[in-house]
Amino acid sequence: MRTPAGSGLKLDAIVFVSALNACSSSNDLDVGKQLHADMIASKIKLEGDAAASLVNMYGKCGSLAMAREVFDRLVKLRRDIVLWNTMLLSYAQSGLRSEAVDFLWEMTLDGTQPNEISFTGVLYACCHGGVLEQGREHFQAMVREYEISPVSQHFGCMADLFARLGKLGEAEELLRSMPYEPEFVMWTALLGACRNYGDSERAARLAESLSPETSSSYVLLSGTMTNL
């Protein structure tokens, strides 16, 4: 991948953010490091999207230590919820549940108020870590302590957590009672869990009750049932 410094483009934060995002998608750490050096050499202000994209690049490329080093340096200059959330999501998406949960606590101690994205990251981490009580505690704290109304992604994380642990009834009940129309992927995740836990009766009932809007959705549901 060619870096902006060698492309002849006018170098500004927008160009570097685009290049960093490309590195994040391709997991190209070497080019990402070069971009970081070029940003410093070009005197690009490391704030806002530029700062978050830099932390995100290191996180997506598997260099969590460097992501945290950059975060620690930049957050001292300016408190930015986007920067905090980017670091938290880097932990969560890397499977580092304890670090993600601890980071949320660190955020509050710093005086930065978590928002719905912060809790999406923590609930995602709890879901993939398979820790039901901790996930439930954070879901409840989000509502009671931080007065954040759960959005579809929060309910989806909790339903997925129930399903992964074999609590299929609880997962189904949550999806049916949530104040949003469940996304199709939420139902297919539950159907996949029904397959994994051998609950063919529930899977058949779910498949029958759903009304897929597209032929591809119908094929996916049929495929899930066939594998039971």
CSV table of C-alpha atoms in Angstrom, one decimal:
chain,number,residue,atom,x,y,z
A,1,MET,CA,0.0,0.0,0.0
A,2,ARG,CA,1.3,3.4,-1.0
A,3,THR,CA,1.3,6.0,1.8
A,4,PRO,CA,0.0,9.6,1.2
A,5,ALA,CA,3.5,11.0,1.7
A,6,GLY,CA,4.6,9.4,-1.5
A,7,SER,CA,1.4,10.0,-3.6
A,8,GLY,CA,1.7,13.6,-4.4
A,9,LEU,CA,-1.6,14.3,-2.6
A,10,LYS,CA,-2.1,17.4,-0.5
A,11,LEU,CA,-1.5,16.1,3.0
A,12,ASP,CA,-4.2,16.8,5.5
A,13,ALA,CA,-6.1,15.0,8.3
A,14,ILE,CA,-8.8,13.7,5.9
A,15,VAL,CA,-6.2,12.0,3.7
A,16,PHE,CA,-4.5,10.4,6.6
A,17,VAL,CA,-7.8,9.2,8.2
A,18,SER,CA,-8.8,7.5,4.9
A,19,ALA,CA,-5.4,5.8,4.7
A,20,LEU,CA,-5.5,4.7,8.3
A,21,ASN,CA,-8.9,3.2,7.8
A,22,ALA,CA,-7.6,1.3,4.8
A,23,CYS,CA,-4.8,-0.1,7.0
A,24,SER,CA,-7.3,-1.1,9.7
A,25,SER,CA,-9.3,-3.0,7.1
A,26,SER,CA,-6.3,-4.8,5.7
A,27,ASN,CA,-4.5,-5.2,9.1
A,28,ASP,CA,-1.4,-3.7,7.6
A,29,LEU,CA,0.6,-2.6,10.7
A,30,ASP,CA,3.8,-1.7,8.9
A,31,VAL,CA,2.1,0.8,6.6
A,32,GLY,CA,0.1,2.0,9.6
A,33,LYS,CA,3.3,2.8,11.5
A,34,GLN,CA,4.6,4.6,8.5
A,35,LEU,CA,1.4,6.7,8.3
A,36,HIS,CA,1.8,7.5,12.0
A,37,ALA,CA,5.4,8.8,11.4
A,38,ASP,CA,4.2,10.7,8.3
A,39,MET,CA,1.5,12.4,10.3
A,40,ILE,CA,4.0,13.6,12.8
A,41,ALA,CA,6.4,14.8,10.1
A,42,SER,CA,3.5,16.6,8.3
A,43,LYS,CA,2.5,18.2,11.6
A,44,ILE,CA,-1.0,16.8,11.4
A,45,LYS,CA,-3.0,17.6,14.6
A,46,LEU,CA,-3.7,14.3,16.3
A,47,GLU,CA,-7.2,15.1,17.5
A,48,GLY,CA,-10.8,14.2,16.6
A,49,ASP,CA,-11.1,11.7,13.8
A,50,ALA,CA,-7.3,11.6,13.2
A,51,ALA,CA,-6.6,10.6,16.8
A,52,ALA,CA,-9.4,8.0,16.9
A,53,SER,CA,-8.4,6.5,13.5
A,54,LEU,CA,-4.8,6.1,14.7
A,55,VAL,CA,-5.8,4.3,17.9
A,56,ASN,CA,-8.3,2.2,15.9
A,57,MET,CA,-5.6,1.2,13.3
A,58,TYR,CA,-3.2,-0.1,16.0
A,59,GLY,CA,-6.1,-1.9,17.7
A,60,LYS,CA,-7.4,-3.5,14.5
A,61,CYS,CA,-3.8,-4.5,13.5
A,62,GLY,CA,-3.3,-6.3,16.8
A,63,SER,CA,-1.0,-3.9,18.5
A,64,LEU,CA,-3.0,-3.1,21.6
A,65,ALA,CA,0.0,-1.9,23.5
A,66,MET,CA,0.7,0.7,20.9
A,67,ALA,CA,-3.0,1.7,20.7
A,68,ARG,CA,-3.0,2.2,24.4
A,69,GLU,CA,0.3,4.2,24.3
A,70,VAL,CA,-1.1,6.5,21.7
A,71,PHE,CA,-4.4,6.8,23.6
A,72,ASP,CA,-2.7,7.7,26.8
A,73,ARG,CA,-0.6,10.4,25.1
A,74,LEU,CA,-3.5,12.0,23.2
A,75,VAL,CA,-6.2,11.8,25.9
A,76,LYS,CA,-4.0,14.1,28.1
A,77,LEU,CA,-4.3,16.8,25.5
A,78,ARG,CA,-8.1,16.6,25.1
A,79,ARG,CA,-10.9,14.6,26.7
A,80,ASP,CA,-12.8,13.1,23.8
A,81,ILE,CA,-15.5,10.4,24.2
A,82,VAL,CA,-14.8,9.2,20.6
A,83,LEU,CA,-11.2,8.5,21.6
A,84,TRP,CA,-12.2,6.7,24.8
A,85,ASN,CA,-14.8,4.6,22.9
A,86,THR,CA,-12.3,3.7,20.2
A,87,MET,CA,-9.9,2.3,22.8
A,88,LEU,CA,-12.6,0.4,24.6
A,89,LEU,CA,-13.9,-1.1,21.3
A,90,SER,CA,-10.3,-2.1,20.5
A,91,TYR,CA,-10.2,-4.1,23.7
A,92,ALA,CA,-13.7,-5.6,23.2
A,93,GLN,CA,-13.1,-6.6,19.5
A,94,SER,CA,-9.8,-8.2,20.5
A,95,GLY,CA,-11.5,-10.5,23.0
A,96,LEU,CA,-10.1,-8.7,26.0
A,97,ARG,CA,-13.2,-8.7,28.2
A,98,SER,CA,-11.5,-7.8,31.5
A,99,GLU,CA,-9.6,-4.9,29.9
A,100,ALA,CA,-12.8,-3.6,28.2
A,101,VAL,CA,-14.7,-3.7,31.5
A,102,ASP,CA,-11.9,-2.1,33.5
A,103,PHE,CA,-11.5,0.6,30.8
A,104,LEU,CA,-15.1,1.6,31.3
A,105,TRP,CA,-14.5,2.1,35.0
A,106,GLU,CA,-11.3,4.0,34.1
A,107,MET,CA,-13.4,6.2,31.8
A,108,THR,CA,-15.8,7.1,34.6
A,109,LEU,CA,-13.1,7.8,37.1
A,110,ASP,CA,-11.6,10.2,34.5
A,111,GLY,CA,-14.8,12.1,34.5
A,112,THR,CA,-15.8,11.1,31.0
A,113,GLN,CA,-19.5,10.0,30.8
A,114,PRO,CA,-19.9,6.7,28.9
A,115,ASN,CA,-22.5,6.7,26.2
A,116,GLU,CA,-24.5,4.1,24.3
A,117,ILE,CA,-21.4,3.2,22.2
A,118,SER,CA,-19.4,2.6,25.3
A,119,PHE,CA,-21.9,0.1,26.6
A,120,THR,CA,-22.2,-1.6,23.2
A,121,GLY,CA,-18.5,-2.3,23.5
A,122,VAL,CA,-18.7,-3.6,27.0
A,123,LEU,CA,-21.8,-5.8,26.3
A,124,TYR,CA,-20.1,-7.1,23.2
A,125,ALA,CA,-17.1,-8.1,25.3
A,126,CYS,CA,-19.2,-9.8,27.9
A,127,CYS,CA,-21.2,-11.6,25.2
A,128,HIS,CA,-18.1,-13.0,23.5
A,129,GLY,CA,-16.5,-13.8,27.0
A,130,GLY,CA,-19.6,-15.7,28.0
A,131,VAL,CA,-20.1,-13.9,31.3
A,132,LEU,CA,-23.8,-13.6,31.9
A,133,GLU,CA,-23.9,-11.9,35.3
A,134,GLN,CA,-21.4,-9.2,34.3
A,135,GLY,CA,-23.3,-8.6,31.1
A,136,ARG,CA,-26.6,-8.3,32.9
A,137,GLU,CA,-25.0,-6.0,35.6
A,138,HIS,CA,-23.7,-3.6,32.9
A,139,PHE,CA,-27.0,-3.6,31.0
A,140,GLN,CA,-28.9,-2.7,34.2
A,141,ALA,CA,-26.2,-0.1,35.2
A,142,MET,CA,-26.5,1.5,31.8
A,143,VAL,CA,-30.2,2.2,32.4
A,144,ARG,CA,-30.3,2.9,36.1
A,145,GLU,CA,-27.0,4.7,36.8
A,146,TYR,CA,-26.3,6.3,33.5
A,147,GLU,CA,-29.9,6.8,32.3
A,148,ILE,CA,-29.1,5.5,28.8
A,149,SER,CA,-32.0,3.9,27.0
A,150,PRO,CA,-30.9,0.6,25.4
A,151,VAL,CA,-30.9,0.5,21.7
A,152,SER,CA,-31.3,-2.5,19.4
A,153,GLN,CA,-27.6,-3.4,19.6
A,154,HIS,CA,-27.7,-3.6,23.4
A,155,PHE,CA,-30.6,-5.9,23.3
A,156,GLY,CA,-29.0,-7.9,20.5
A,157,CYS,CA,-25.8,-8.4,22.6
A,158,MET,CA,-27.8,-9.6,25.6
A,159,ALA,CA,-29.9,-12.0,23.5
A,160,ASP,CA,-26.7,-13.3,21.9
A,161,LEU,CA,-25.2,-13.8,25.3
A,162,PHE,CA,-28.2,-15.8,26.5
A,163,ALA,CA,-28.2,-17.9,23.3
A,164,ARG,CA,-24.5,-18.7,23.5
A,165,LEU,CA,-24.9,-20.0,27.1
A,166,GLY,CA,-27.9,-22.2,26.0
A,167,LYS,CA,-30.5,-20.0,27.6
A,168,LEU,CA,-32.6,-20.1,24.5
A,169,GLY,CA,-35.9,-19.2,26.1
A,170,GLU,CA,-34.5,-16.1,27.7
A,171,ALA,CA,-32.9,-15.1,24.4
A,172,GLU,CA,-36.2,-15.5,22.5
A,173,GLU,CA,-38.2,-13.7,25.2
A,174,LEU,CA,-35.8,-10.7,25.1
A,175,LEU,CA,-36.0,-10.5,21.3
A,176,ARG,CA,-39.8,-10.6,21.3
A,177,SER,CA,-40.2,-8.1,24.1
A,178,MET,CA,-37.6,-5.5,23.0
A,179,PRO,CA,-39.1,-2.2,21.9
A,180,TYR,CA,-37.5,-2.5,18.5
A,181,GLU,CA,-38.0,-4.8,15.6
A,182,PRO,CA,-35.3,-7.4,16.0
A,183,GLU,CA,-32.8,-7.5,13.1
A,184,PHE,CA,-32.8,-10.6,11.0
A,185,VAL,CA,-29.3,-11.4,12.1
A,186,MET,CA,-30.5,-11.6,15.7
A,187,TRP,CA,-33.0,-14.3,14.8
A,188,THR,CA,-30.4,-16.3,12.7
A,189,ALA,CA,-28.0,-16.1,15.7
A,190,LEU,CA,-30.7,-17.6,17.9
A,191,LEU,CA,-31.5,-20.3,15.3
A,192,GLY,CA,-27.8,-21.1,15.1
A,193,ALA,CA,-27.8,-21.5,18.9
A,194,CYS,CA,-30.9,-23.8,18.6
A,195,ARG,CA,-28.9,-25.9,16.2
A,196,ASN,CA,-25.9,-26.0,18.5
A,197,TYR,CA,-28.0,-27.0,21.5
A,198,GLY,CA,-30.2,-29.4,19.6
A,199,ASP,CA,-33.5,-27.5,20.3
A,200,SER,CA,-35.1,-28.4,17.0
A,201,GLU,CA,-38.6,-27.7,18.3
A,202,ARG,CA,-37.8,-24.1,19.1
A,203,ALA,CA,-36.0,-23.7,15.8
A,204,ALA,CA,-39.0,-25.0,13.9
A,205,ARG,CA,-41.3,-22.7,15.7
A,206,LEU,CA,-39.1,-19.7,15.2
A,207,ALA,CA,-38.7,-20.4,11.5
A,208,GLU,CA,-42.4,-20.8,11.0
A,209,SER,CA,-43.3,-17.6,12.9
A,210,LEU,CA,-40.8,-15.4,11.0
A,211,SER,CA,-41.7,-13.8,7.7
A,212,PRO,CA,-38.5,-13.2,5.8
A,213,GLU,CA,-38.8,-10.3,3.4
A,214,THR,CA,-36.4,-11.6,0.8
A,215,SER,CA,-35.8,-15.0,-0.8
A,216,SER,CA,-32.2,-15.0,0.6
A,217,SER,CA,-33.6,-14.7,4.1
A,218,TYR,CA,-35.9,-17.7,3.4
A,219,VAL,CA,-33.0,-19.7,2.1
A,220,LEU,CA,-30.9,-18.9,5.2
A,221,LEU,CA,-33.7,-20.0,7.5
A,222,SER,CA,-34.2,-23.2,5.5
A,223,GLY,CA,-30.5,-23.9,5.7
A,224,THR,CA,-30.5,-23.5,9.4
A,225,MET,CA,-33.3,-25.9,9.8
A,226,THR,CA,-31.7,-28.5,7.5
A,227,ASN,CA,-28.6,-28.5,9.7
A,228,LEU,CA,-30.6,-29.5,12.8
